[in-house]
Amino acid sequence: MSEAVLAVEAPGVSAPGASGARQFWRRLRTQRAALVAAVVVALLVLVALAAPLLTAIEGQDPTTYHPSLVDSARGGVPIGPFGGAGAEHWLGVEPQTGRDLFARLVYGARVSLGVALAATVVQLVLGVVIGVAAGLGNRWVDLVLTRIADIFVAMPLMVVALALLAVVPTSFPRPVLVALVVGLVSGWGTLAKMVRAQTLTLKELDYVAAARLSGWGTVRIARRELLPGLAAPVVTFAAILVPSNITVEAALSFLGVGVKPPTPSWGQMLTSADVWYQAAPQYLLLPAGALFVTVLALTVLGDGVRTALDPRAASRLRVGTGRKREKAGLGQEAKGEAS
C-alpha cells in the first residue's frame, strides 16, 4: 500500500508483506511434493557448493588422468566391476581418460547450476526493467520496447546461441559466456511482455494514482508501488526459467559449443557417453540421472511456488487423495448450500 494513502499503520496489525510471506509459506508447507523437491534442490546446491570438500575427502580431482585404470586393449574401458568403482574412486572412472567420475559429477553440478542461475538473473533483470519501462512509458517507448521483446521471443535460441558461442574466442571464460548468451537471448522477452501487461493493470489502481498525485517520480513509483505487486508473477516465472536454463546449458555442452574440457559439465559428459552405454553404462546413467532429478525437482518446486502464490490455481501435479479431498470439500459445500 502506498505511503501516500496509508501513512499510519494500526497497532498490532502486521505489514501486508509479512502477512503475505506467512501465507505463502503456510500454503507451500501443505504441498508435500514441493517440500520434497525443495529438499532435493537444497541437497544439490549443497553438493555443488561442497564439491572441493567432497573430492578432497575422496582424494581425487576432476581433471587428473589415470591411464592405468583403463584397458587400452579394449578401447579404454575402465578396469574392474562397475566402471572401476571402489574405495579410491567412489563412482568409478571415465572411459579412455580414467578421470574420477564422482569428482566430475559434483563439479559438473557447480557448472550446470551456476550457469542456469546466472542466466536466470540476467533474464529477470532484463525482463523486469524492460517490462516496467514499457508499461510506464509513453506510446512510442511502449511500442519500441514491445517490438524488441517480440523479436527476442521469436528468435530461435539454439541457432543464435550456436552462432555466438562458435565465434567468441576460447580465451573468454566459457561458463560465463554460456550464462550471458542464454540470459541475453532467451526467456526475458516473454517475461517483459508479462511484466508490461501487469504494470498496465497496476498503474491504474488507486494507490498508484495517489502516489503520482503526491509528487512521486516514475522511478520511485515503480520501486515502491509496482515492484511489490510484480513479485509473485516474477518469482513464479523464475522458478520455471531455472530448469529450462539447465536443459539449454546441457544441450549446448552436448553439441560441443558450451562448456569446454577440462571443465566438467553434465551436458559435456553426455557428449561421448552414448558410445559407452554398454561397456560403461554408469558413464551415461549418472549425468543423465543427475540432470533428470534436478530438472524434475526444480519443475515440481516451481509448480508448488506458483500454487502457493496463487491459491486459486489448482496444482497440475495433484493426484489421488488430493483430488478426492477437493471433491469431498465441494460436496460438503453443496450440501451446506442446499440445507
mmCIF file of C-alpha atoms in Angstrom:
data_model
loop_
_atom_site.group_PDB
_atom_site.id
_atom_site.type_symbol
_atom_site.label_atom_id
_atom_site.label_comp_id
_atom_site.label_asym_id
_atom_site.label_seq_id
_atom_site.Cartn_x
_atom_site.Cartn_y
_atom_site.Cartn_z
ATOM 1 C CA MET A 1 0.000 0.000 0.000
ATOM 2 C CA SER A 2 1.287 3.430 -0.871
ATOM 3 C CA GLU A 3 2.693 5.684 1.823
ATOM 4 C CA ALA A 4 0.608 8.451 0.287
ATOM 5 C CA VAL A 5 -2.556 6.536 1.127
ATOM 6 C CA LEU A 6 -1.561 4.647 4.282
ATOM 7 C CA ALA A 7 0.580 6.899 6.429
ATOM 8 C CA VAL A 8 -0.014 5.249 9.790
ATOM 9 C CA GLU A 9 -0.365 1.528 10.382
ATOM 10 C CA ALA A 10 -2.744 0.392 13.083
ATOM 11 C CA PRO A 11 -1.002 -1.034 16.139
ATOM 12 C CA GLY A 12 -0.962 -4.805 16.367
ATOM 13 C CA VAL A 13 -1.583 -5.250 12.629
ATOM 14 C CA SER A 14 1.276 -6.818 10.690
ATOM 15 C CA ALA A 15 2.507 -5.380 7.438
ATOM 16 C CA PRO A 16 0.893 -6.789 4.283
ATOM 17 C CA GLY A 17 4.248 -8.036 3.007
ATOM 18 C CA ALA A 18 4.950 -10.000 6.178
ATOM 19 C CA SER A 19 1.399 -11.402 6.232
ATOM 20 C CA GLY A 20 1.704 -12.408 2.576
ATOM 21 C CA ALA A 21 5.013 -14.149 3.242
ATOM 22 C CA ARG A 22 3.492 -16.132 6.114
ATOM 23 C CA GLN A 23 0.542 -17.171 3.951
ATOM 24 C CA PHE A 24 2.925 -18.219 1.188
ATOM 25 C CA TRP A 25 4.980 -20.445 3.490
ATOM 26 C CA ARG A 26 1.816 -21.895 5.043
ATOM 27 C CA ARG A 27 0.424 -22.824 1.625
ATOM 28 C CA LEU A 28 3.771 -24.193 0.452
ATOM 29 C CA ARG A 29 4.103 -26.408 3.532
ATOM 30 C CA THR A 30 0.825 -28.137 2.663
ATOM 31 C CA GLN A 31 2.306 -29.410 -0.624
ATOM 32 C CA ARG A 32 4.382 -32.469 0.136
ATOM 33 C CA ALA A 33 5.725 -32.848 -3.386
ATOM 34 C CA ALA A 34 7.019 -29.274 -3.371
ATOM 35 C CA LEU A 35 8.668 -29.776 0.030
ATOM 36 C CA VAL A 36 10.416 -32.946 -1.154
ATOM 37 C CA ALA A 37 11.526 -31.125 -4.290
ATOM 38 C CA ALA A 38 12.847 -28.233 -2.175
ATOM 39 C CA VAL A 39 14.892 -30.690 -0.081
ATOM 40 C CA VAL A 40 16.307 -32.275 -3.242
ATOM 41 C CA VAL A 41 17.222 -28.881 -4.702
ATOM 42 C CA ALA A 42 18.834 -27.837 -1.415
ATOM 43 C CA LEU A 43 20.900 -31.034 -1.380
ATOM 44 C CA LEU A 44 22.003 -30.484 -4.982
ATOM 45 C CA VAL A 45 23.057 -26.924 -4.211
ATOM 46 C CA LEU A 46 24.897 -28.126 -1.102
ATOM 47 C CA VAL A 47 26.730 -30.789 -3.110
ATOM 48 C CA ALA A 48 27.692 -28.214 -5.738
ATOM 49 C CA LEU A 49 28.998 -25.772 -3.122
ATOM 50 C CA ALA A 50 30.849 -28.509 -1.233
ATOM 51 C CA ALA A 51 32.400 -30.072 -4.357
ATOM 52 C CA PRO A 52 36.020 -29.224 -3.335
ATOM 53 C CA LEU A 53 35.454 -30.669 0.133
ATOM 54 C CA LEU A 54 33.791 -33.843 -1.169
ATOM 55 C CA THR A 55 36.515 -34.516 -3.712
ATOM 56 C CA ALA A 56 39.184 -33.824 -1.077
ATOM 57 C CA ILE A 57 37.582 -36.445 1.172
ATOM 58 C CA GLU A 58 37.632 -38.891 -1.730
ATOM 59 C CA GLY A 59 41.204 -37.875 -2.539
ATOM 60 C CA GLN A 60 40.589 -37.169 -6.222
ATOM 61 C CA ASP A 61 40.068 -34.231 -8.566
ATOM 62 C CA PRO A 62 38.077 -33.847 -11.804
ATOM 63 C CA THR A 63 40.985 -33.268 -14.218
ATOM 64 C CA THR A 64 43.708 -35.795 -13.333
ATOM 65 C CA TYR A 65 44.122 -38.627 -15.834
ATOM 66 C CA HIS A 66 44.566 -42.221 -14.615
ATOM 67 C CA PRO A 67 45.585 -44.237 -17.706
ATOM 68 C CA SER A 68 46.427 -47.265 -15.570
ATOM 69 C CA LEU A 69 42.750 -47.609 -14.606
ATOM 70 C CA VAL A 70 41.500 -48.164 -18.177
ATOM 71 C CA ASP A 71 42.086 -51.078 -20.509
ATOM 72 C CA SER A 72 43.689 -49.637 -23.635
ATOM 73 C CA ALA A 73 43.399 -53.009 -25.411
ATOM 74 C CA ARG A 74 39.602 -52.750 -25.180
ATOM 75 C CA GLY A 75 39.433 -49.110 -26.299
ATOM 76 C CA GLY A 76 39.737 -47.504 -22.874
ATOM 77 C CA VAL A 77 37.077 -49.394 -20.890
ATOM 78 C CA PRO A 78 37.520 -48.938 -17.116
ATOM 79 C CA ILE A 79 39.179 -51.871 -15.383
ATOM 80 C CA GLY A 80 37.169 -53.603 -12.696
ATOM 81 C CA PRO A 81 33.476 -54.041 -11.909
ATOM 82 C CA PHE A 82 31.027 -51.117 -12.017
ATOM 83 C CA GLY A 83 33.397 -48.975 -14.065
ATOM 84 C CA GLY A 84 36.264 -49.267 -11.606
ATOM 85 C CA ALA A 85 34.244 -48.154 -8.591
ATOM 86 C CA GLY A 86 35.932 -48.687 -5.254
ATOM 87 C CA ALA A 87 37.341 -47.023 -2.165
ATOM 88 C CA GLU A 88 39.544 -44.651 -4.191
ATOM 89 C CA HIS A 89 37.007 -43.901 -6.936
ATOM 90 C CA TRP A 90 33.514 -43.981 -5.446
ATOM 91 C CA LEU A 91 31.607 -43.991 -8.750
ATOM 92 C CA GLY A 92 34.314 -45.374 -10.988
ATOM 93 C CA VAL A 93 36.368 -43.629 -13.637
ATOM 94 C CA GLU A 94 35.737 -42.084 -17.020
ATOM 95 C CA PRO A 95 36.396 -44.291 -20.079
ATOM 96 C CA GLN A 96 39.611 -43.603 -22.049
ATOM 97 C CA THR A 97 40.904 -40.930 -19.639
ATOM 98 C CA GLY A 98 40.444 -42.588 -16.247
ATOM 99 C CA ARG A 99 39.337 -39.310 -14.647
ATOM 100 C CA ASP A 100 37.349 -39.729 -11.462
ATOM 101 C CA LEU A 101 33.637 -39.829 -12.260
ATOM 102 C CA PHE A 102 32.409 -38.682 -8.838
ATOM 103 C CA ALA A 103 34.648 -35.595 -8.922
ATOM 104 C CA ARG A 104 33.489 -34.683 -12.421
ATOM 105 C CA LEU A 105 29.859 -35.216 -11.457
ATOM 106 C CA VAL A 106 29.904 -32.922 -8.397
ATOM 107 C CA TYR A 107 31.972 -30.264 -10.164
ATOM 108 C CA GLY A 108 29.599 -30.549 -13.119
ATOM 109 C CA ALA A 109 26.771 -29.694 -10.739
ATOM 110 C CA ARG A 110 28.547 -26.415 -9.948
ATOM 111 C CA VAL A 111 28.783 -25.521 -13.626
ATOM 112 C CA SER A 112 25.255 -26.591 -14.617
ATOM 113 C CA LEU A 113 23.513 -24.968 -11.642
ATOM 114 C CA GLY A 114 25.761 -21.886 -11.692
ATOM 115 C CA VAL A 115 25.206 -21.217 -15.395
ATOM 116 C CA ALA A 116 21.432 -21.738 -15.059
ATOM 117 C CA LEU A 117 21.117 -19.421 -12.044
ATOM 118 C CA ALA A 118 23.319 -16.711 -13.586
ATOM 119 C CA ALA A 119 21.338 -16.826 -16.832
ATOM 120 C CA THR A 120 18.096 -16.594 -14.836
ATOM 121 C CA VAL A 121 19.339 -13.463 -13.040
ATOM 122 C CA VAL A 122 20.136 -11.826 -16.403
ATOM 123 C CA GLN A 123 16.712 -12.755 -17.746
ATOM 124 C CA LEU A 124 14.917 -11.418 -14.675
ATOM 125 C CA VAL A 125 16.766 -8.089 -14.720
ATOM 126 C CA LEU A 126 16.135 -7.533 -18.440
ATOM 127 C CA GLY A 127 12.534 -8.713 -18.339
ATOM 128 C CA VAL A 128 11.504 -6.663 -15.311
ATOM 129 C CA VAL A 129 13.307 -3.464 -16.343
ATOM 130 C CA ILE A 130 12.076 -3.504 -19.940
ATOM 131 C CA GLY A 131 8.566 -4.626 -18.975
ATOM 132 C CA VAL A 132 8.138 -1.892 -16.351
ATOM 133 C CA ALA A 133 9.645 0.731 -18.673
ATOM 134 C CA ALA A 134 7.248 -0.271 -21.460
ATOM 135 C CA GLY A 135 4.255 -0.197 -19.120
ATOM 136 C CA LEU A 136 5.087 3.213 -17.643
ATOM 137 C CA GLY A 137 6.496 4.846 -20.786
ATOM 138 C CA ASN A 138 4.679 6.835 -23.425
ATOM 139 C CA ARG A 139 3.202 5.303 -26.556
ATOM 140 C CA TRP A 140 6.440 5.306 -28.559
ATOM 141 C CA VAL A 141 8.548 3.874 -25.745
ATOM 142 C CA ASP A 142 5.973 1.169 -25.207
ATOM 143 C CA LEU A 143 5.853 0.374 -28.935
ATOM 144 C CA VAL A 144 9.642 0.152 -29.381
ATOM 145 C CA LEU A 145 10.289 -1.937 -26.265
ATOM 146 C CA THR A 146 7.392 -4.277 -27.005
ATOM 147 C CA ARG A 147 8.638 -4.882 -30.554
ATOM 148 C CA ILE A 148 12.144 -5.608 -29.257
ATOM 149 C CA ALA A 149 10.684 -8.120 -26.814
ATOM 150 C CA ASP A 150 8.661 -9.693 -29.641
ATOM 151 C CA ILE A 151 11.834 -10.127 -31.700
ATOM 152 C CA PHE A 152 13.625 -11.962 -28.895
ATOM 153 C CA VAL A 153 10.562 -14.119 -28.189
ATOM 154 C CA ALA A 154 10.532 -15.264 -31.837
ATOM 155 C CA MET A 155 14.321 -15.658 -32.037
ATOM 156 C CA PRO A 156 15.483 -19.323 -32.249
ATOM 157 C CA LEU A 157 17.606 -19.769 -29.143
ATOM 158 C CA MET A 158 19.705 -22.745 -30.210
ATOM 159 C CA VAL A 159 20.595 -21.290 -33.626
ATOM 160 C CA VAL A 160 21.633 -17.913 -32.207
ATOM 161 C CA ALA A 161 23.471 -19.486 -29.276
ATOM 162 C CA LEU A 162 25.375 -21.852 -31.561
ATOM 163 C CA ALA A 163 26.416 -18.934 -33.779
ATOM 164 C CA LEU A 164 27.502 -16.691 -30.893
ATOM 165 C CA LEU A 165 29.351 -19.379 -28.958
ATOM 166 C CA ALA A 166 31.182 -20.520 -32.099
ATOM 167 C CA VAL A 167 32.696 -17.107 -32.905
ATOM 168 C CA VAL A 168 33.699 -15.941 -29.418
ATOM 169 C CA PRO A 169 37.416 -16.544 -28.630
ATOM 170 C CA THR A 170 38.134 -19.570 -26.471
ATOM 171 C CA SER A 171 40.070 -17.376 -24.025
ATOM 172 C CA PHE A 172 36.783 -15.965 -22.705
ATOM 173 C CA PRO A 173 35.580 -17.936 -19.636
ATOM 174 C CA ARG A 174 33.174 -20.434 -21.116
ATOM 175 C CA PRO A 175 30.685 -20.812 -18.225
ATOM 176 C CA VAL A 176 30.313 -17.023 -18.038
ATOM 177 C CA LEU A 177 29.857 -16.819 -21.799
ATOM 178 C CA VAL A 178 27.187 -19.545 -21.839
ATOM 179 C CA ALA A 179 25.305 -17.848 -18.992
ATOM 180 C CA LEU A 180 25.384 -14.478 -20.792
ATOM 181 C CA VAL A 181 24.286 -15.916 -24.148
ATOM 182 C CA VAL A 182 21.408 -17.904 -22.653
ATOM 183 C CA GLY A 183 20.347 -14.972 -20.458
ATOM 184 C CA LEU A 184 20.513 -12.349 -23.203
ATOM 185 C CA VAL A 185 18.900 -14.361 -25.987
ATOM 186 C CA SER A 186 16.047 -16.297 -24.365
ATOM 187 C CA GLY A 187 13.441 -16.043 -21.659
ATOM 188 C CA TRP A 188 13.435 -12.347 -20.856
ATOM 189 C CA GLY A 189 11.230 -11.363 -23.825
ATOM 190 C CA THR A 190 8.291 -13.401 -22.555
ATOM 191 C CA LEU A 191 8.855 -12.099 -19.025
ATOM 192 C CA ALA A 192 8.966 -8.500 -20.280
ATOM 193 C CA LYS A 193 5.620 -8.882 -22.045
ATOM 194 C CA MET A 194 4.080 -10.375 -18.908
ATOM 195 C CA VAL A 195 5.512 -7.629 -16.671
ATOM 196 C CA ARG A 196 4.306 -4.946 -19.099
ATOM 197 C CA ALA A 197 0.749 -6.306 -19.005
ATOM 198 C CA GLN A 198 0.804 -6.482 -15.206
ATOM 199 C CA THR A 199 2.249 -2.958 -14.970
ATOM 200 C CA LEU A 200 -0.521 -1.558 -17.172
ATOM 201 C CA THR A 201 -3.047 -3.057 -14.750
ATOM 202 C CA LEU A 202 -1.309 -1.960 -11.554
ATOM 203 C CA LYS A 203 -0.727 1.651 -12.597
ATOM 204 C CA GLU A 204 -4.489 2.208 -12.861
ATOM 205 C CA LEU A 205 -5.064 1.327 -9.204
ATOM 206 C CA ASP A 206 -5.947 3.996 -6.663
ATOM 207 C CA TYR A 207 -2.818 3.802 -4.524
ATOM 208 C CA VAL A 208 -0.578 4.288 -7.580
ATOM 209 C CA ALA A 209 -2.658 7.288 -8.643
ATOM 210 C CA ALA A 210 -2.388 8.677 -5.103
ATOM 211 C CA ALA A 211 1.383 8.295 -5.189
ATOM 212 C CA ARG A 212 1.521 10.103 -8.532
ATOM 213 C CA LEU A 213 -0.630 12.956 -7.204
ATOM 214 C CA SER A 214 1.602 13.273 -4.143
ATOM 215 C CA GLY A 215 4.517 14.153 -6.427
ATOM 216 C CA TRP A 216 6.402 10.872 -6.608
ATOM 217 C CA GLY A 217 8.566 10.318 -9.671
ATOM 218 C CA THR A 218 8.265 7.410 -12.088
ATOM 219 C CA VAL A 219 11.275 5.548 -10.687
ATOM 220 C CA ARG A 220 10.027 5.846 -7.103
ATOM 221 C CA ILE A 221 6.530 4.710 -8.076
ATOM 222 C CA ALA A 222 7.977 1.702 -9.898
ATOM 223 C CA ARG A 223 10.240 0.787 -6.987
ATOM 224 C CA ARG A 224 7.806 1.363 -4.106
ATOM 225 C CA GLU A 225 4.412 0.612 -5.631
ATOM 226 C CA LEU A 226 4.747 -1.591 -8.712
ATOM 227 C CA LEU A 227 7.612 -3.985 -7.903
ATOM 228 C CA PRO A 228 5.896 -5.447 -4.790
ATOM 229 C CA GLY A 229 2.852 -6.235 -6.917
ATOM 230 C CA LEU A 230 5.056 -7.843 -9.567
ATOM 231 C CA ALA A 231 6.913 -10.080 -7.103
ATOM 232 C CA ALA A 232 4.543 -13.063 -7.286
ATOM 233 C CA PRO A 233 4.428 -13.486 -11.103
ATOM 234 C CA VAL A 234 8.171 -12.786 -11.433
ATOM 235 C CA VAL A 235 9.082 -15.377 -8.779
ATOM 236 C CA THR A 236 6.796 -17.896 -10.452
ATOM 237 C CA PHE A 237 8.371 -17.241 -13.847
ATOM 238 C CA ALA A 238 11.878 -17.531 -12.364
ATOM 239 C CA ALA A 239 11.014 -20.948 -10.951
ATOM 240 C CA ILE A 240 10.178 -22.037 -14.499
ATOM 241 C CA LEU A 241 13.284 -20.474 -16.070
ATOM 242 C CA VAL A 242 15.873 -22.276 -13.922
ATOM 243 C CA PRO A 243 15.139 -25.860 -15.086
ATOM 244 C CA SER A 244 14.755 -24.608 -18.646
ATOM 245 C CA ASN A 245 18.189 -22.973 -18.498
ATOM 246 C CA ILE A 246 19.769 -26.140 -17.089
ATOM 247 C CA THR A 247 18.400 -28.057 -20.071
ATOM 248 C CA VAL A 248 19.679 -25.436 -22.537
ATOM 249 C CA GLU A 249 23.171 -25.461 -20.983
ATOM 250 C CA ALA A 250 23.271 -29.251 -21.153
ATOM 251 C CA ALA A 251 22.142 -29.189 -24.797
ATOM 252 C CA LEU A 252 24.790 -26.619 -25.772
ATOM 253 C CA SER A 253 27.530 -28.569 -23.989
ATOM 254 C CA PHE A 254 26.283 -31.780 -25.616
ATOM 255 C CA LEU A 255 26.577 -30.107 -29.030
ATOM 256 C CA GLY A 256 30.160 -29.103 -28.244
ATOM 257 C CA VAL A 257 29.717 -25.323 -28.088
ATOM 258 C CA GLY A 258 29.036 -24.974 -24.371
ATOM 259 C CA VAL A 259 31.476 -25.552 -21.538
ATOM 260 C CA LYS A 260 34.784 -26.851 -22.881
ATOM 261 C CA PRO A 261 37.039 -29.554 -21.390
ATOM 262 C CA PRO A 262 38.644 -29.944 -18.947
ATOM 263 C CA THR A 263 35.887 -28.032 -17.101
ATOM 264 C CA PRO A 264 33.268 -30.679 -16.272
ATOM 265 C CA SER A 265 29.609 -30.262 -17.153
ATOM 266 C CA TRP A 266 26.745 -32.739 -17.162
ATOM 267 C CA GLY A 267 25.915 -31.977 -20.783
ATOM 268 C CA GLN A 268 29.563 -32.287 -21.776
ATOM 269 C CA MET A 269 29.781 -35.669 -20.010
ATOM 270 C CA LEU A 270 26.853 -36.862 -22.118
ATOM 271 C CA THR A 271 28.600 -35.845 -25.352
ATOM 272 C CA SER A 272 30.659 -39.014 -25.640
ATOM 273 C CA ALA A 273 28.756 -41.164 -23.155
ATOM 274 C CA ASP A 274 26.371 -42.571 -25.768
ATOM 275 C CA VAL A 275 29.121 -44.785 -27.231
ATOM 276 C CA TRP A 276 29.903 -46.264 -23.808
ATOM 277 C CA TYR A 277 26.426 -47.202 -22.614
ATOM 278 C CA GLN A 278 27.164 -50.926 -22.997
ATOM 279 C CA ALA A 279 30.782 -51.095 -21.827
ATOM 280 C CA ALA A 280 30.459 -48.462 -19.066
ATOM 281 C CA PRO A 281 26.757 -47.677 -18.533
ATOM 282 C CA GLN A 282 27.365 -45.586 -15.382
ATOM 283 C CA TYR A 283 29.174 -43.003 -17.533
ATOM 284 C CA LEU A 284 25.848 -42.318 -19.290
ATOM 285 C CA LEU A 285 23.396 -43.013 -16.487
ATOM 286 C CA LEU A 286 24.987 -40.842 -13.775
ATOM 287 C CA PRO A 287 24.984 -37.446 -15.573
ATOM 288 C CA ALA A 288 21.674 -38.220 -17.275
ATOM 289 C CA GLY A 289 20.142 -39.173 -13.925
ATOM 290 C CA ALA A 290 21.532 -36.050 -12.263
ATOM 291 C CA LEU A 291 20.015 -33.874 -14.997
ATOM 292 C CA PHE A 292 16.670 -35.672 -14.774
ATOM 293 C CA VAL A 293 16.443 -35.380 -10.984
ATOM 294 C CA THR A 294 17.494 -31.715 -10.995
ATOM 295 C CA VAL A 295 15.066 -30.631 -13.702
ATOM 296 C CA LEU A 296 12.226 -32.663 -12.172
ATOM 297 C CA ALA A 297 12.833 -31.272 -8.665
ATOM 298 C CA LEU A 298 13.006 -27.687 -9.922
ATOM 299 C CA THR A 299 9.859 -28.166 -12.011
ATOM 300 C CA VAL A 300 7.891 -29.595 -9.078
ATOM 301 C CA LEU A 301 9.181 -26.835 -6.801
ATOM 302 C CA GLY A 302 8.211 -24.213 -9.366
ATOM 303 C CA ASP A 303 4.703 -25.652 -9.571
ATOM 304 C CA GLY A 304 4.466 -25.521 -5.779
ATOM 305 C CA VAL A 305 5.626 -21.914 -5.682
ATOM 306 C CA ARG A 306 3.100 -20.983 -8.367
ATOM 307 C CA THR A 307 0.265 -22.630 -6.463
ATOM 308 C CA ALA A 308 1.317 -21.106 -3.127
ATOM 309 C CA LEU A 309 1.452 -17.632 -4.624
ATOM 310 C CA ASP A 310 -1.908 -18.121 -6.361
ATOM 311 C CA PRO A 311 -4.054 -20.434 -4.209
ATOM 312 C CA ARG A 312 -6.899 -20.255 -6.723
ATOM 313 C CA ALA A 313 -4.798 -22.141 -9.263
ATOM 314 C CA ALA A 314 -5.052 -25.909 -8.792
ATOM 315 C CA SER A 315 -1.740 -27.717 -8.858
ATOM 316 C CA ARG A 316 -1.118 -29.632 -12.062
ATOM 317 C CA LEU A 317 0.633 -32.316 -10.032
ATOM 318 C CA ARG A 318 -2.202 -33.017 -7.575
ATOM 319 C CA VAL A 319 -3.405 -36.604 -7.909
ATOM 320 C CA GLY A 320 -5.161 -39.299 -5.891
ATOM 321 C CA THR A 321 -6.248 -38.317 -2.416
ATOM 322 C CA GLY A 322 -5.794 -34.627 -3.141
ATOM 323 C CA ARG A 323 -8.477 -34.720 -5.804
ATOM 324 C CA LYS A 324 -10.719 -36.826 -3.561
ATOM 325 C CA ARG A 325 -10.413 -34.291 -0.746
ATOM 326 C CA GLU A 326 -11.185 -31.489 -3.202
ATOM 327 C CA LYS A 327 -14.310 -33.291 -4.448
ATOM 328 C CA ALA A 328 -15.362 -34.068 -0.874
ATOM 329 C CA GLY A 329 -14.986 -30.408 0.057
ATOM 330 C CA LEU A 330 -17.075 -29.335 -2.935
ATOM 331 C CA GLY A 331 -19.726 -31.901 -1.983
ATOM 332 C CA GLN A 332 -19.897 -30.612 1.579
ATOM 333 C CA GLU A 333 -20.248 -27.046 0.339
ATOM 334 C CA ALA A 334 -23.090 -28.095 -1.973
ATOM 335 C CA LYS A 335 -24.899 -29.855 0.908
ATOM 336 C CA GLY A 336 -24.478 -26.768 3.096
ATOM 337 C CA GLU A 337 -25.976 -24.531 0.407
ATOM 338 C CA ALA A 338 -28.895 -26.979 -0.107
ATOM 339 C CA SER A 339 -29.686 -27.067 3.611
#
